[in-house]
Short mmCIF file of C-alpha atoms in Angstrom, two decimals:
data_model
loop_
_atom_site.label_atom_id
_atom_site.label_comp_id
_atom_site.label_asym_id
_atom_site.label_seq_id
_atom_site.Cartn_x
_atom_site.Cartn_y
_atom_site.Cartn_z
CA MET A 1 2.89 97.78 -9.64
CA LYS A 2 3.44 97.49 -13.21
CA LEU A 3 5.70 100.09 -14.95
CA GLN A 4 5.56 98.82 -18.48
CA ASP A 5 3.74 101.33 -20.71
CA THR A 6 3.45 103.99 -18.00
CA TYR A 7 7.06 104.42 -16.72
CA PHE A 8 8.75 102.79 -19.70
CA LYS A 9 7.89 101.31 -22.94
CA ILE A 10 9.69 98.44 -24.85
CA ASP A 11 10.85 99.45 -28.36
CA ASN A 12 12.63 96.28 -29.26
CA ILE A 13 13.74 93.00 -27.83
CA ASN A 14 16.86 91.17 -29.23
CA VAL A 15 16.93 87.71 -27.96
CA SER A 16 20.27 85.94 -28.39
CA ALA A 17 20.35 83.30 -31.16
CA GLU A 18 22.37 80.97 -28.90
CA ASN A 19 20.54 81.39 -25.70
CA GLN A 20 16.81 81.92 -25.39
CA LEU A 21 17.18 83.23 -21.91
CA GLN A 22 19.44 86.13 -22.89
CA ALA A 23 18.35 89.31 -24.49
CA GLN A 24 18.76 92.99 -24.91
CA PHE A 25 15.75 95.19 -24.31
CA GLU A 26 15.67 98.60 -25.95
CA VAL A 27 13.39 100.78 -23.81
CA THR A 28 12.27 104.42 -23.59
CA LEU A 29 11.58 106.12 -20.24
CA LEU A 30 8.36 108.11 -20.17
CA GLU A 31 8.76 111.34 -18.43
CA ASP A 32 5.13 111.85 -17.73
CA HIS A 33 5.00 109.12 -15.06
CA PRO A 34 3.53 110.53 -11.78
CA VAL A 35 6.52 109.37 -9.71
CA TYR A 36 8.51 112.19 -11.10
CA GLN A 37 6.21 114.68 -9.19
CA GLY A 38 7.72 113.27 -5.97
CA HIS A 39 11.09 112.11 -6.94
CA PHE A 40 11.96 114.91 -6.65
CA PRO A 41 9.75 118.01 -6.89
CA GLY A 42 11.26 120.26 -9.61
CA GLU A 43 14.08 117.69 -10.10
CA PRO A 44 13.02 114.55 -11.86
CA VAL A 45 15.36 111.61 -11.27
CA SER A 46 14.46 108.02 -12.09
CA PRO A 47 14.24 106.08 -8.80
CA GLY A 48 16.73 103.17 -8.57
CA VAL A 49 14.04 100.93 -7.32
CA CYS A 50 11.87 101.68 -10.48
CA SER A 51 14.91 100.59 -12.57
CA LEU A 52 14.89 97.30 -10.57
CA GLN A 53 11.23 96.83 -11.25
CA MET A 54 11.78 97.62 -14.91
CA VAL A 55 14.52 95.01 -15.05
CA LYS A 56 12.09 92.43 -13.34
CA GLU A 57 9.33 93.10 -15.89
CA CYS A 58 11.75 92.58 -18.83
CA ALA A 59 12.95 89.27 -17.14
CA GLN A 60 9.40 88.24 -16.87
CA ILE A 61 8.79 88.87 -20.53
CA LEU A 62 12.05 86.98 -21.48
CA ALA A 63 11.08 83.89 -19.36
CA GLY A 64 7.36 84.13 -19.88
CA LYS A 65 6.83 83.78 -16.16
CA GLU A 66 5.88 86.05 -13.27
CA PHE A 67 8.60 86.28 -10.45
CA PHE A 68 9.43 87.39 -6.94
CA ILE A 69 12.90 88.85 -6.50
CA GLY A 70 13.84 86.38 -3.83
CA TYR A 71 17.32 87.50 -3.44
CA VAL A 72 19.49 90.32 -4.58
CA LYS A 73 23.14 89.49 -4.36
CA GLN A 74 24.22 92.92 -5.50
CA TYR A 75 22.43 95.78 -7.31
CA LYS A 76 24.68 98.70 -7.95
CA LEU A 77 23.44 102.08 -9.22
CA LEU A 78 26.27 103.66 -11.13
CA SER A 79 24.80 106.89 -12.66
CA VAL A 80 21.91 109.23 -12.34
CA MET A 81 19.17 108.26 -14.85
CA THR A 82 16.50 110.91 -15.91
CA PRO A 83 13.92 110.59 -18.69
CA GLN A 84 15.00 114.12 -19.96
CA LYS A 85 18.77 113.40 -20.17
CA ASN A 86 18.78 109.75 -21.31
CA PRO A 87 15.32 108.55 -22.43
CA LYS A 88 16.69 105.63 -24.42
CA ILE A 89 18.05 102.74 -22.30
CA ILE A 90 19.41 99.28 -23.22
CA ILE A 91 18.89 96.67 -20.74
CA GLY A 92 20.89 93.44 -21.04
CA ILE A 93 19.43 90.32 -19.22
CA GLN A 94 20.78 86.91 -18.86
CA LEU A 95 18.85 84.30 -16.90
CA THR A 96 20.03 80.81 -15.81
CA GLU A 97 17.75 78.09 -14.59
CA GLU A 98 18.81 76.45 -11.40
CA GLU A 99 17.43 74.16 -8.61
CA LYS A 100 17.30 75.69 -5.18
CA GLU A 101 15.98 73.71 -2.20
CA GLU A 102 13.97 71.48 -4.69
CA LYS A 103 12.50 74.48 -6.40
CA LYS A 104 13.31 76.05 -9.79
CA ILE A 105 14.75 79.47 -9.66
CA TYR A 106 16.36 81.70 -12.29
CA LYS A 107 19.66 83.50 -11.57
CA ILE A 108 19.75 86.83 -13.14
CA LYS A 109 22.50 89.07 -14.39
CA ALA A 110 21.45 92.45 -15.75
CA SER A 111 22.85 95.83 -16.70
CA ALA A 112 21.61 99.00 -18.22
CA THR A 113 23.39 101.55 -20.33
CA ASP A 114 22.54 104.68 -22.16
CA ALA A 115 21.51 103.92 -25.74
CA ALA A 116 23.09 107.12 -26.97
CA ASN A 117 26.36 106.45 -25.15
CA SER A 118 27.31 102.85 -24.19
CA GLU A 119 30.02 104.27 -21.80
CA THR A 120 27.34 105.37 -19.40
CA LYS A 121 26.32 102.43 -17.33
CA PHE A 122 23.37 102.92 -15.02
CA LEU A 123 23.17 99.66 -13.15
CA ASP A 124 24.47 96.16 -12.46
CA LEU A 125 22.24 93.46 -10.94
CA SER A 126 22.92 89.96 -9.91
CA GLY A 127 20.32 88.00 -8.01
CA GLU A 128 17.74 85.29 -7.98
CA LEU A 129 14.10 85.33 -9.33
CA THR A 130 11.63 82.90 -8.04
CA PRO A 131 8.65 81.82 -10.15
CA ILE A 132 5.27 82.64 -8.64
CA SER A 133 3.45 79.26 -8.50
CA MET B 1 12.40 112.78 20.81
CA ARG B 2 11.36 116.00 18.99
CA GLU B 3 8.56 115.45 16.54
CA TRP B 4 8.97 116.42 12.89
CA THR B 5 6.52 115.75 10.23
CA ILE B 6 7.88 113.19 7.75
CA LYS B 7 7.97 115.91 5.01
CA ASP B 8 10.61 117.78 7.08
CA LEU B 9 12.84 114.67 7.04
CA ILE B 10 12.68 113.22 3.64
CA PRO B 11 12.72 114.96 0.26
CA GLN B 12 10.39 112.64 -1.53
CA ARG B 13 6.76 113.52 -2.14
CA GLN B 14 3.73 111.75 -3.30
CA PRO B 15 3.22 109.34 -4.96
CA ILE B 16 6.50 108.00 -3.70
CA MET B 17 6.54 108.78 0.10
CA MET B 18 7.32 105.39 1.48
CA VAL B 19 7.72 106.25 5.19
CA ASP B 20 4.82 107.60 7.48
CA LYS B 21 6.64 108.04 10.64
CA LEU B 22 10.13 108.03 12.17
CA CYS B 23 9.45 106.26 15.55
CA SER B 24 12.88 106.52 17.07
CA ALA B 25 16.30 107.74 15.88
CA SER B 26 19.85 108.16 17.10
CA ALA B 27 23.20 108.60 15.27
CA GLU B 28 23.49 104.72 15.01
CA ASP B 29 19.95 103.46 14.51
CA ALA B 30 16.30 104.28 13.87
CA THR B 31 12.92 102.69 13.49
CA THR B 32 10.23 103.73 11.11
CA SER B 33 6.78 102.67 10.05
CA LEU B 34 4.62 102.76 6.85
CA PHE B 35 0.97 101.78 6.64
CA LEU B 36 0.55 100.06 3.29
CA LYS B 37 -2.43 101.44 1.47
CA GLU B 38 -4.15 99.60 -1.31
CA ASP B 39 -3.42 102.47 -3.77
CA ASN B 40 0.37 102.77 -2.83
CA MET B 41 2.23 103.00 -6.23
CA PHE B 42 4.34 99.86 -5.37
CA CYS B 43 1.27 97.60 -4.59
CA HIS B 44 0.30 94.96 -7.06
CA ASN B 45 -2.35 92.27 -6.59
CA GLY B 46 -2.72 93.33 -3.03
CA CYS B 47 1.01 93.06 -2.09
CA ILE B 48 3.96 95.49 -2.17
CA ALA B 49 6.44 94.81 -4.80
CA GLU B 50 10.16 94.16 -3.70
CA ALA B 51 11.12 97.48 -5.22
CA GLY B 52 8.64 99.21 -2.73
CA ILE B 53 10.15 97.44 0.27
CA ILE B 54 13.70 98.54 -0.88
CA GLU B 55 12.45 102.09 -1.41
CA HIS B 56 10.85 102.13 2.05
CA MET B 57 14.21 100.88 3.58
CA ALA B 58 16.12 103.62 1.80
CA GLN B 59 13.66 106.40 2.84
CA SER B 60 13.82 105.00 6.39
CA ALA B 61 17.59 105.72 6.25
CA SER B 62 16.94 109.16 4.66
CA ALA B 63 14.44 110.05 7.50
CA MET B 64 17.16 109.10 10.00
CA ALA B 65 19.73 111.21 8.27
CA GLY B 66 17.11 113.96 8.07
CA TYR B 67 16.45 113.82 11.77
CA ASN B 68 20.07 113.87 12.60
CA CYS B 69 20.79 116.87 10.27
CA LYS B 70 17.70 118.76 11.73
CA ALA B 71 19.05 118.12 15.24
CA ALA B 72 22.37 119.69 14.28
CA GLY B 73 20.43 122.61 12.72
CA LYS B 74 20.97 121.65 9.10
CA PRO B 75 18.46 120.97 6.39
CA ALA B 76 17.56 117.37 5.59
CA PRO B 77 19.87 116.03 2.91
CA VAL B 78 18.95 114.18 -0.35
CA GLY B 79 20.08 110.61 -0.36
CA PHE B 80 20.49 108.27 -3.35
CA ILE B 81 20.76 104.43 -3.28
CA GLY B 82 24.23 103.52 -4.35
CA GLU B 83 24.16 99.75 -3.82
CA VAL B 84 21.86 97.15 -2.41
CA LYS B 85 23.46 93.81 -1.24
CA LYS B 86 22.05 90.64 0.22
CA PHE B 87 18.47 91.61 -0.15
CA THR B 88 16.61 88.65 1.19
CA LEU B 89 12.84 88.42 0.76
CA ASN B 90 10.87 86.15 3.11
CA PHE B 91 7.39 87.33 2.11
CA LEU B 92 5.74 90.26 0.38
CA PRO B 93 3.63 92.30 2.92
CA GLN B 94 0.00 92.76 1.96
CA ALA B 95 -1.82 95.99 1.48
CA GLY B 96 -3.44 96.92 4.84
CA SER B 97 -0.53 95.88 6.90
CA THR B 98 2.06 98.13 8.57
CA LEU B 99 5.75 97.78 7.88
CA SER B 100 8.10 98.34 10.85
CA THR B 101 11.69 98.85 9.88
CA THR B 102 14.98 98.97 11.72
CA ILE B 103 17.94 100.79 10.36
CA LYS B 104 21.45 100.31 11.82
CA VAL B 105 24.39 102.32 10.53
CA VAL B 106 27.43 100.19 9.80
CA SER B 107 29.78 102.89 8.74
CA GLU B 108 29.74 106.42 7.51
CA ALA B 109 32.46 108.11 5.64
CA MET B 110 32.74 110.80 2.86
CA GLY B 111 29.11 111.10 2.17
CA ILE B 112 28.53 107.30 1.86
CA THR B 113 26.48 105.60 4.54
CA LEU B 114 26.41 101.88 4.85
CA ILE B 115 23.26 100.51 6.63
CA ASN B 116 21.64 97.25 7.55
CA ALA B 117 17.82 97.27 7.23
CA ALA B 118 15.18 94.86 8.37
CA THR B 119 11.49 95.22 7.64
CA SER B 120 8.89 93.39 9.62
CA VAL B 121 5.08 92.96 9.75
CA ASN B 122 3.58 92.01 13.09
CA GLY B 123 7.14 90.83 14.25
CA GLU B 124 7.77 88.64 11.18
CA VAL B 125 10.71 89.69 9.22
CA ALA B 126 9.61 90.12 5.68
CA ALA B 127 12.95 91.32 4.17
CA THR B 128 16.53 92.32 5.02
CA CYS B 129 19.37 93.91 3.17
CA GLN B 130 22.60 95.98 3.25
CA MET B 131 22.43 99.25 1.53
CA LYS B 132 24.94 102.02 0.57
CA ILE B 133 23.39 105.46 0.46
CA PHE B 134 24.95 108.54 -0.99
CA ILE B 135 24.12 111.55 0.90
CA ARG B 136 24.10 115.01 -0.76
CA GLU B 137 24.03 117.89 1.49
CA ASP B 138 22.93 120.95 -0.35
#
């Protein structure tokens, strides 16, 4: 599955000046994605797993690599997200390269907030991404 | 066990129906299955994405909650994933395979159900996790 440009679009990427593996992605949720026909009929709610995929796709752009999500330590969904109520989202991502069992992995920490109201936090993720060789 | 169609048990509809069948269910555990079609919305390069496995696990728990509500004469509830912990991926199942999932309820209180989920293909465990699900009974 690829959600970029059908489920969300990236408006801007701000990469940290100090750390090339840290960035803020300004994205817009696209309300016409077919998933909203089924999640849920007459009551569109952004599926938490689609947010996870969206974070993964942003992380892939940041690292310039394709990943598996090998491990999710914790993925918290903190408020309901809908493209109608909060179309603009800011996703913060920090990746850290590490060796694990002689393979290179990336630890990820990510969060997402409402661009219109930074007090509204949608998710918190900590886990490990494994590059697809 | 009484046969319900899956649409009676979960509120999701296409393109995001990620359980075909509730195979067994009790108050404490359940087993489900999903045949992974090539055109499943979570498939990419012939495999299901991690997000799709997690959604399948969550809907498996939802189907179980739906079954138990139906058995008590109540409508199937809407559940939201609150938290995923210790999701461990062993392999990504391929399109054309059948996912078999076991759900075990760890605890249940005040509308929050904590479950353990394990998804296998042909007896090989593809992924496991713990999940907190918020149940909203309308």
